[in-house]
């Protein structure tokens, strides 16, 4: 059809902005409540002027010890991180911090649904990689394996998501697959 | 016993600090992953000095549109807010913002476990009030009812939590009751 040639993903938006917009849709439609966590900030100095709002005068960005997004869908706890890469051929695992992987492992172990949302920005390709598969590749590098996940590995072992009109990134369809796969073990 | 006379809650800690310590225990013991969300901050001006970290020079505190805590326990999504009151006799509903109640309603509707953790700071008494009960009292005030929840109502309709050694606030025992009650409907 004519519509299928529209590339909804090619708007110069960051993956984060695209996901926030998608989450707003899911929220408005009562499908899921998923929010991006605020960036943690270390506050050093605050001014409290009379009759007006407190002003933070000195503060620093901190590294998040968890992932960017969490929430609830189908009663389940959802937890994921969003990562962009400019590579054409593979996703470098250096995009993840060790503590993010550890956080996702714990959430998975406790019954949560975890995944990585990976975007190849040059081709506008999106993949949802379930936590257990991500952990497999993460551990492989520590056992002398490659330090990235090739795109063909993602094509085989992740869910590719196509941009659409609403929500822009319909990633909950991949989450449905992850939930169903887990229930069928 | 002798130990029962120790008042673990009387340490001059804020409820937030007490909960963070309890959540650390639950995390270390692989029981639950629950974190406090960072306070959202609106950043107006950032300095990027050469060879050192970015410095936020002007920023403002924003009101959170959701609750303070969320995470995963027994595979389920957990979402709650912590509130202290200096009143001896009742919990004023003005401690909640309308959008926090709306957020908790949506999470409950989608199968999440929501509650309010209420502390009477003068008596060190703690109550876990399940979301649906909180919504009942919230709606009552809009129908001409009282603008607070009396302590005796909490004694009848919430779970009282006693401070203990580890975790300091064992609130997941109340969450177990909330999950079981829901499953028995
Ligand atoms: Mg990220
Ligand atoms: Mg609070």
CSV table of C-alpha atoms and ligand atoms in Angstrom, one decimal:
chain,number,residue,atom,x,y,z
A,1,UNK,CA,0.0,0.0,0.0
A,2,UNK,CA,1.0,3.6,-0.2
A,3,UNK,CA,1.1,4.0,3.5
A,4,UNK,CA,3.7,1.3,3.9
A,5,UNK,CA,6.3,3.5,2.3
A,6,UNK,CA,6.0,6.2,5.1
A,7,UNK,CA,9.0,6.0,7.4
A,8,UNK,CA,7.6,7.1,10.7
A,9,UNK,CA,10.9,6.7,12.4
A,10,UNK,CA,12.8,9.2,10.3
A,11,UNK,CA,12.0,12.4,12.1
A,12,UNK,CA,15.3,13.3,13.7
A,13,UNK,CA,13.9,12.4,17.1
A,14,UNK,CA,16.0,10.7,19.7
A,15,UNK,CA,15.1,7.2,20.7
A,16,UNK,CA,14.2,8.6,24.1
A,17,UNK,CA,11.7,11.1,22.6
A,18,UNK,CA,10.2,8.4,20.4
A,19,UNK,CA,9.7,6.1,23.4
A,20,UNK,CA,8.3,8.9,25.6
A,21,UNK,CA,5.7,9.6,22.9
A,22,UNK,CA,4.9,5.9,22.6
A,23,UNK,CA,4.5,5.6,26.3
A,24,UNK,CA,2.2,8.5,26.4
A,25,UNK,CA,0.0,6.7,23.9
A,26,UNK,CA,0.0,3.5,25.9
A,27,UNK,CA,-0.9,5.5,29.0
A,28,UNK,CA,-3.7,7.4,27.4
A,29,UNK,CA,-5.1,4.2,26.0
A,30,UNK,CA,-4.9,2.5,29.5
A,31,UNK,CA,-2.6,-0.2,28.0
A,32,UNK,CA,0.5,0.3,30.1
A,33,UNK,CA,2.0,2.7,32.6
A,34,UNK,CA,5.7,3.1,31.7
A,35,UNK,CA,7.8,6.2,32.5
A,36,UNK,CA,11.4,7.2,32.0
A,37,UNK,CA,13.1,7.7,35.4
A,38,UNK,CA,14.6,11.2,35.9
A,39,UNK,CA,18.3,11.4,35.6
A,40,UNK,CA,19.8,11.3,39.1
A,41,UNK,CA,21.5,14.6,40.0
A,42,UNK,CA,23.8,15.3,42.9
A,43,UNK,CA,22.8,18.6,44.4
A,44,UNK,CA,25.6,20.6,46.1
A,45,UNK,CA,24.2,24.1,46.6
A,46,UNK,CA,20.7,25.4,46.8
A,47,UNK,CA,19.6,29.0,47.2
A,48,UNK,CA,16.3,29.7,49.0
A,49,UNK,CA,15.2,33.2,48.0
A,50,UNK,CA,12.4,34.8,49.9
A,51,UNK,CA,9.0,34.6,48.2
A,52,UNK,CA,10.2,32.5,45.3
A,53,UNK,CA,11.2,29.0,44.4
A,54,UNK,CA,14.4,27.3,45.5
A,55,UNK,CA,17.2,27.6,42.9
A,56,UNK,CA,19.7,24.9,42.5
A,57,UNK,CA,23.0,26.7,42.0
A,58,UNK,CA,25.5,23.8,41.8
A,59,UNK,CA,24.7,20.2,40.9
A,60,UNK,CA,26.2,17.3,38.9
A,61,UNK,CA,24.9,14.6,36.7
A,62,UNK,CA,25.2,11.1,38.2
A,63,UNK,CA,25.3,7.7,36.5
A,64,UNK,CA,22.1,5.8,36.8
A,65,UNK,CA,22.5,2.6,38.7
A,66,UNK,CA,19.5,1.0,37.1
A,67,UNK,CA,17.8,1.3,33.7
A,68,UNK,CA,15.9,4.2,32.1
A,69,UNK,CA,12.4,2.8,31.9
A,70,UNK,CA,10.1,0.8,34.1
A,71,UNK,CA,6.4,0.3,34.6
A,72,UNK,CA,3.4,-2.1,34.6
A,73,UNK,CA,1.9,-4.0,31.7
A,74,UNK,CA,-0.6,-7.0,32.0
A,75,UNK,CA,0.1,-6.9,35.8
A,76,UNK,CA,3.8,-7.5,35.2
A,77,UNK,CA,6.8,-5.5,36.0
A,78,UNK,CA,8.5,-4.2,32.9
A,79,UNK,CA,12.1,-2.9,33.0
A,80,UNK,CA,14.3,-1.8,30.0
A,81,UNK,CA,17.0,0.4,28.8
A,82,UNK,CA,17.1,2.2,25.4
A,83,UNK,CA,20.3,2.3,23.5
A,84,UNK,CA,21.2,3.9,20.2
A,85,UNK,CA,24.2,2.9,18.0
A,86,UNK,CA,25.7,4.6,14.9
A,87,UNK,CA,27.2,1.3,13.9
A,88,UNK,CA,25.8,-0.4,10.8
A,89,UNK,CA,26.7,-3.9,11.6
A,90,UNK,CA,26.6,-4.6,15.3
A,91,UNK,CA,25.6,-3.3,18.7
A,92,UNK,CA,28.6,-2.6,21.0
A,93,UNK,CA,28.1,-4.1,24.5
A,94,UNK,CA,30.1,-1.1,25.9
A,95,UNK,CA,26.7,0.8,25.7
A,96,UNK,CA,25.7,-1.1,28.8
A,97,UNK,CA,27.2,-0.5,32.3
A,98,UNK,CA,27.8,-3.6,34.4
A,99,UNK,CA,25.4,-2.4,37.1
A,100,UNK,CA,22.6,-2.0,34.6
A,101,UNK,CA,23.0,-5.7,33.6
A,102,UNK,CA,23.1,-6.7,37.2
A,103,UNK,CA,19.9,-4.7,37.9
A,104,UNK,CA,18.2,-6.4,34.9
A,105,UNK,CA,19.4,-9.8,36.0
A,106,UNK,CA,17.8,-9.3,39.5
A,107,UNK,CA,14.5,-8.1,38.0
A,108,UNK,CA,14.4,-11.1,35.7
A,109,UNK,CA,15.1,-13.4,38.5
A,110,UNK,CA,12.2,-11.9,40.5
A,111,UNK,CA,9.8,-12.5,37.6
A,112,UNK,CA,10.0,-9.1,35.9
A,113,UNK,CA,10.1,-8.7,32.1
A,114,UNK,CA,13.4,-7.1,31.1
A,115,UNK,CA,14.8,-6.2,27.7
A,116,UNK,CA,17.0,-3.8,25.7
A,117,UNK,CA,15.6,-1.6,23.1
A,118,UNK,CA,18.3,-1.2,20.5
A,119,UNK,CA,18.2,1.3,17.6
A,120,UNK,CA,20.5,1.4,14.7
A,121,UNK,CA,20.2,5.1,14.0
A,122,UNK,CA,21.6,5.1,10.4
A,123,UNK,CA,19.0,2.6,9.2
A,124,UNK,CA,16.2,3.4,11.7
A,125,UNK,CA,16.1,-0.3,12.7
A,126,UNK,CA,14.7,-1.2,16.1
A,127,UNK,CA,15.2,-4.5,18.0
A,128,UNK,CA,13.8,-5.6,21.4
A,129,UNK,CA,16.3,-8.1,22.9
A,130,UNK,CA,14.9,-10.0,25.9
A,131,UNK,CA,17.0,-9.9,29.1
A,132,UNK,CA,18.1,-13.5,29.1
A,133,UNK,CA,19.4,-13.2,25.6
A,134,UNK,CA,21.2,-9.9,26.4
A,135,UNK,CA,22.8,-11.7,29.4
A,136,UNK,CA,24.0,-14.5,27.1
A,137,UNK,CA,25.9,-12.0,24.9
A,138,UNK,CA,27.2,-10.0,27.9
A,139,UNK,CA,28.6,-13.2,29.5
A,140,UNK,CA,30.1,-14.3,26.1
A,141,UNK,CA,32.4,-11.3,26.0
A,142,UNK,CA,33.7,-12.1,29.4
A,143,UNK,CA,34.5,-15.6,28.2
A,144,UNK,CA,36.7,-14.3,25.4
A,145,UNK,CA,33.9,-13.8,22.9
A,146,UNK,CA,33.2,-10.7,20.8
A,147,UNK,CA,32.4,-7.4,22.5
A,148,UNK,CA,29.3,-6.7,20.4
A,149,UNK,CA,26.1,-8.3,19.2
A,150,UNK,CA,26.1,-8.6,15.4
A,151,UNK,CA,23.0,-7.4,13.6
A,152,UNK,CA,22.4,-10.8,12.2
A,153,UNK,CA,22.4,-12.2,15.7
A,154,UNK,CA,19.7,-9.6,16.6
A,155,UNK,CA,17.7,-10.6,13.5
A,156,UNK,CA,17.8,-14.2,14.7
A,157,UNK,CA,17.3,-13.7,18.4
A,158,UNK,CA,15.5,-10.4,19.0
A,159,UNK,CA,12.2,-9.0,17.9
A,160,UNK,CA,12.4,-6.4,15.2
A,161,UNK,CA,9.9,-3.6,15.7
A,162,UNK,CA,8.7,-1.5,12.8
A,163,UNK,CA,7.8,2.2,13.3
A,164,UNK,CA,4.1,2.9,12.9
A,165,UNK,CA,1.7,5.8,13.3
A,166,UNK,CA,0.5,5.2,16.9
A,167,UNK,CA,2.3,4.2,19.0
A,168,UNK,CA,5.4,5.2,17.1
A,169,UNK,CA,7.3,2.3,18.6
A,170,UNK,CA,4.8,-0.6,19.3
A,171,UNK,CA,7.2,-2.4,21.5
A,172,UNK,CA,4.6,-4.0,23.7
A,173,UNK,CA,3.9,-6.5,20.9
A,174,UNK,CA,7.4,-7.8,21.5
A,175,UNK,CA,6.8,-7.8,25.3
A,176,UNK,CA,3.7,-10.0,24.6
A,177,UNK,CA,6.1,-12.5,22.9
A,178,UNK,CA,8.5,-12.4,25.8
A,179,UNK,CA,5.7,-13.1,28.3
A,180,UNK,CA,4.3,-15.9,26.1
A,181,UNK,CA,7.7,-17.5,25.6
A,182,UNK,CA,8.4,-17.5,29.3
A,183,UNK,CA,5.0,-19.1,30.1
A,184,UNK,CA,5.7,-21.9,27.6
A,185,UNK,CA,9.0,-23.0,29.2
B,1,UNK,CA,11.1,-10.7,75.7
B,2,UNK,CA,13.8,-8.1,76.3
B,3,UNK,CA,14.2,-7.4,72.6
B,4,UNK,CA,10.6,-6.5,72.1
B,5,UNK,CA,11.1,-3.3,74.0
B,6,UNK,CA,13.7,-2.0,71.5
B,7,UNK,CA,12.1,0.7,69.4
B,8,UNK,CA,13.9,0.3,66.0
B,9,UNK,CA,11.9,3.1,64.5
B,10,UNK,CA,13.0,5.8,66.9
B,11,UNK,CA,16.3,6.9,65.3
B,12,UNK,CA,15.4,10.3,64.0
B,13,UNK,CA,15.6,9.0,60.5
B,14,UNK,CA,13.1,10.2,57.8
B,15,UNK,CA,10.7,7.7,56.5
B,16,UNK,CA,12.4,7.9,53.2
B,17,UNK,CA,15.8,7.0,54.7
B,18,UNK,CA,14.1,4.1,56.6
B,19,UNK,CA,12.5,2.8,53.4
B,20,UNK,CA,15.7,3.1,51.4
B,21,UNK,CA,17.5,1.1,54.0
B,22,UNK,CA,14.8,-1.5,54.0
B,23,UNK,CA,14.9,-1.7,50.2
B,24,UNK,CA,18.6,-2.2,50.3
B,25,UNK,CA,18.0,-5.2,52.5
B,26,UNK,CA,15.4,-6.6,50.2
B,27,UNK,CA,17.7,-6.1,47.3
B,28,UNK,CA,20.7,-7.7,48.9
B,29,UNK,CA,18.6,-10.7,49.9
B,30,UNK,CA,17.2,-11.1,46.4
B,31,UNK,CA,13.6,-10.6,47.7
B,32,UNK,CA,12.6,-7.5,45.8
B,33,UNK,CA,14.0,-4.7,43.6
B,34,UNK,CA,12.4,-1.4,44.7
B,35,UNK,CA,14.1,2.0,44.3
B,36,UNK,CA,13.1,5.5,45.0
B,37,UNK,CA,12.8,7.5,41.9
B,38,UNK,CA,15.1,10.6,41.7
B,39,UNK,CA,13.3,13.9,42.2
B,40,UNK,CA,12.7,15.4,38.8
B,41,UNK,CA,14.6,18.6,38.2
B,42,UNK,CA,14.2,21.2,35.5
B,43,UNK,CA,17.7,22.2,34.2
B,44,UNK,CA,18.0,25.7,32.9
B,45,UNK,CA,21.7,26.3,32.6
B,46,UNK,CA,24.7,24.0,32.4
B,47,UNK,CA,28.4,24.8,32.3
B,48,UNK,CA,30.7,22.5,30.4
B,49,UNK,CA,34.2,23.3,31.6
B,50,UNK,CA,37.2,21.8,29.7
B,51,UNK,CA,38.6,18.7,31.3
B,52,UNK,CA,36.1,18.4,34.0
B,53,UNK,CA,32.5,17.3,34.7
B,54,UNK,CA,29.5,19.4,33.5
B,55,UNK,CA,28.2,21.7,36.2
B,56,UNK,CA,24.5,22.5,36.5
B,57,UNK,CA,24.4,26.2,37.4
B,58,UNK,CA,20.6,26.8,37.5
B,59,UNK,CA,17.9,24.3,38.0
B,60,UNK,CA,14.6,24.0,39.8
B,61,UNK,CA,12.8,21.2,41.7
B,62,UNK,CA,9.7,19.9,39.9
B,63,UNK,CA,6.6,18.2,41.3
B,64,UNK,CA,6.7,14.4,40.7
B,65,UNK,CA,3.7,13.3,38.6
B,66,UNK,CA,3.9,9.8,39.8
B,67,UNK,CA,4.8,8.1,43.1
B,68,UNK,CA,8.2,7.9,44.9
B,69,UNK,CA,8.8,4.1,44.8
B,70,UNK,CA,8.3,1.3,42.3
B,71,UNK,CA,9.8,-2.1,41.6
B,72,UNK,CA,9.2,-5.8,41.3
B,73,UNK,CA,8.2,-8.4,43.9
B,74,UNK,CA,6.9,-11.9,43.2
B,75,UNK,CA,6.9,-11.0,39.5
B,76,UNK,CA,4.4,-8.2,40.3
B,77,UNK,CA,4.7,-4.5,39.7
B,78,UNK,CA,4.8,-2.6,43.1
B,79,UNK,CA,4.1,1.1,43.3
B,80,UNK,CA,3.7,3.2,46.4
B,81,UNK,CA,4.2,6.6,48.0
B,82,UNK,CA,5.5,7.3,51.5
B,83,UNK,CA,3.9,10.0,53.6
B,84,UNK,CA,4.6,11.3,57.0
B,85,UNK,CA,2.2,13.2,59.2
B,86,UNK,CA,2.7,15.0,62.5
B,87,UNK,CA,-1.0,14.6,63.4
B,88,UNK,CA,-1.8,12.2,66.3
B,89,UNK,CA,-5.2,11.3,65.2
B,90,UNK,CA,-5.6,11.3,61.4
B,91,UNK,CA,-3.8,11.3,58.1
B,92,UNK,CA,-4.7,14.4,56.0
B,93,UNK,CA,-5.5,13.5,52.4
B,94,UNK,CA,-3.9,16.8,51.3
B,95,UNK,CA,-0.6,14.9,51.5
B,96,UNK,CA,-1.5,13.4,48.2
B,97,UNK,CA,-1.6,15.2,44.9
B,98,UNK,CA,-4.4,14.4,42.5
B,99,UNK,CA,-2.0,13.1,39.8
B,100,UNK,CA,-0.4,10.7,42.2
B,101,UNK,CA,-3.8,9.2,42.9
B,102,UNK,CA,-4.6,9.0,39.2
B,103,UNK,CA,-1.2,7.3,38.6
B,104,UNK,CA,-1.9,4.7,41.3
B,105,UNK,CA,-5.4,4.1,40.0
B,106,UNK,CA,-4.0,3.4,36.5
B,107,UNK,CA,-1.4,1.1,37.9
B,108,UNK,CA,-4.0,-0.8,40.0
B,109,UNK,CA,-6.3,-1.1,37.0
B,110,UNK,CA,-3.4,-2.7,35.0
B,111,UNK,CA,-2.7,-5.3,37.7
B,112,UNK,CA,0.0,-3.5,39.7
B,113,UNK,CA,0.1,-3.6,43.5
B,114,UNK,CA,-0.3,0.0,44.8
B,115,UNK,CA,-0.4,1.3,48.3
B,116,UNK,CA,0.4,4.3,50.6
B,117,UNK,CA,3.0,3.9,53.4
B,118,UNK,CA,1.8,6.2,56.1
B,119,UNK,CA,3.9,7.1,59.2
B,120,UNK,CA,2.6,8.9,62.3
B,121,UNK,CA,5.9,10.5,63.2
B,122,UNK,CA,5.0,11.4,66.8
B,123,UNK,CA,4.1,7.8,67.7
B,124,UNK,CA,6.3,6.0,65.2
B,125,UNK,CA,3.3,4.1,63.9
B,126,UNK,CA,3.3,2.8,60.3
B,127,UNK,CA,0.4,1.7,58.1
B,128,UNK,CA,0.3,0.2,54.7
B,129,UNK,CA,-3.0,1.2,53.0
B,130,UNK,CA,-3.8,-0.7,49.8
B,131,UNK,CA,-4.6,1.4,46.7
B,132,UNK,CA,-8.3,0.6,46.5
B,133,UNK,CA,-8.9,1.6,50.1
B,134,UNK,CA,-6.9,4.8,49.6
B,135,UNK,CA,-9.1,5.6,46.5
B,136,UNK,CA,-12.2,5.0,48.7
B,137,UNK,CA,-11.1,7.7,51.2
B,138,UNK,CA,-10.0,10.0,48.4
B,139,UNK,CA,-13.4,9.8,46.7
B,140,UNK,CA,-15.2,10.2,50.0
B,141,UNK,CA,-13.8,13.7,50.5
B,142,UNK,CA,-15.0,14.7,47.0
B,143,UNK,CA,-18.5,13.6,48.0
B,144,UNK,CA,-18.6,15.9,51.0
B,145,UNK,CA,-16.9,13.5,53.4
B,146,UNK,CA,-13.9,14.3,55.8
B,147,UNK,CA,-10.6,15.4,54.3
B,148,UNK,CA,-8.6,12.9,56.2
B,149,UNK,CA,-8.4,9.2,57.2
B,150,UNK,CA,-8.8,8.7,61.0
B,151,UNK,CA,-6.3,6.5,62.7
B,152,UNK,CA,-9.0,4.2,63.8
B,153,UNK,CA,-10.0,3.8,60.1
B,154,UNK,CA,-6.4,2.9,59.4
B,155,UNK,CA,-6.3,0.4,62.3
B,156,UNK,CA,-9.4,-1.3,60.8
B,157,UNK,CA,-8.6,-1.1,57.1
B,158,UNK,CA,-4.8,-0.9,56.7
B,159,UNK,CA,-1.9,-3.2,57.7
B,160,UNK,CA,0.0,-1.9,60.6
B,161,UNK,CA,3.8,-2.6,60.3
B,162,UNK,CA,6.1,-2.8,63.3
B,163,UNK,CA,9.7,-1.7,63.0
B,164,UNK,CA,12.1,-4.6,63.3
B,165,UNK,CA,15.9,-5.1,63.0
B,166,UNK,CA,16.1,-6.2,59.4
B,167,UNK,CA,14.5,-5.0,57.3
B,168,UNK,CA,13.7,-2.0,59.4
B,169,UNK,CA,10.3,-1.7,57.8
B,170,UNK,CA,9.1,-5.1,56.7
B,171,UNK,CA,6.4,-3.8,54.4
B,172,UNK,CA,6.5,-6.7,52.0
B,173,UNK,CA,4.5,-8.8,54.6
B,174,UNK,CA,1.7,-6.4,54.0
B,175,UNK,CA,2.2,-6.6,50.2
B,176,UNK,CA,1.8,-10.4,50.6
B,177,UNK,CA,-1.6,-9.8,52.2
B,178,UNK,CA,-2.6,-7.4,49.4
B,179,UNK,CA,-1.7,-9.9,46.8
B,180,UNK,CA,-3.5,-12.7,48.6
B,181,UNK,CA,-6.6,-10.6,49.2
B,182,UNK,CA,-6.8,-9.8,45.5
B,183,UNK,CA,-6.4,-13.4,44.4
B,184,UNK,CA,-9.3,-14.4,46.7
B,185,UNK,CA,-11.8,-12.0,45.1
C,1,LIG,MG1,19.6,4.5,28.1
C,2,LIG,MG1,6.4,10.9,49.1
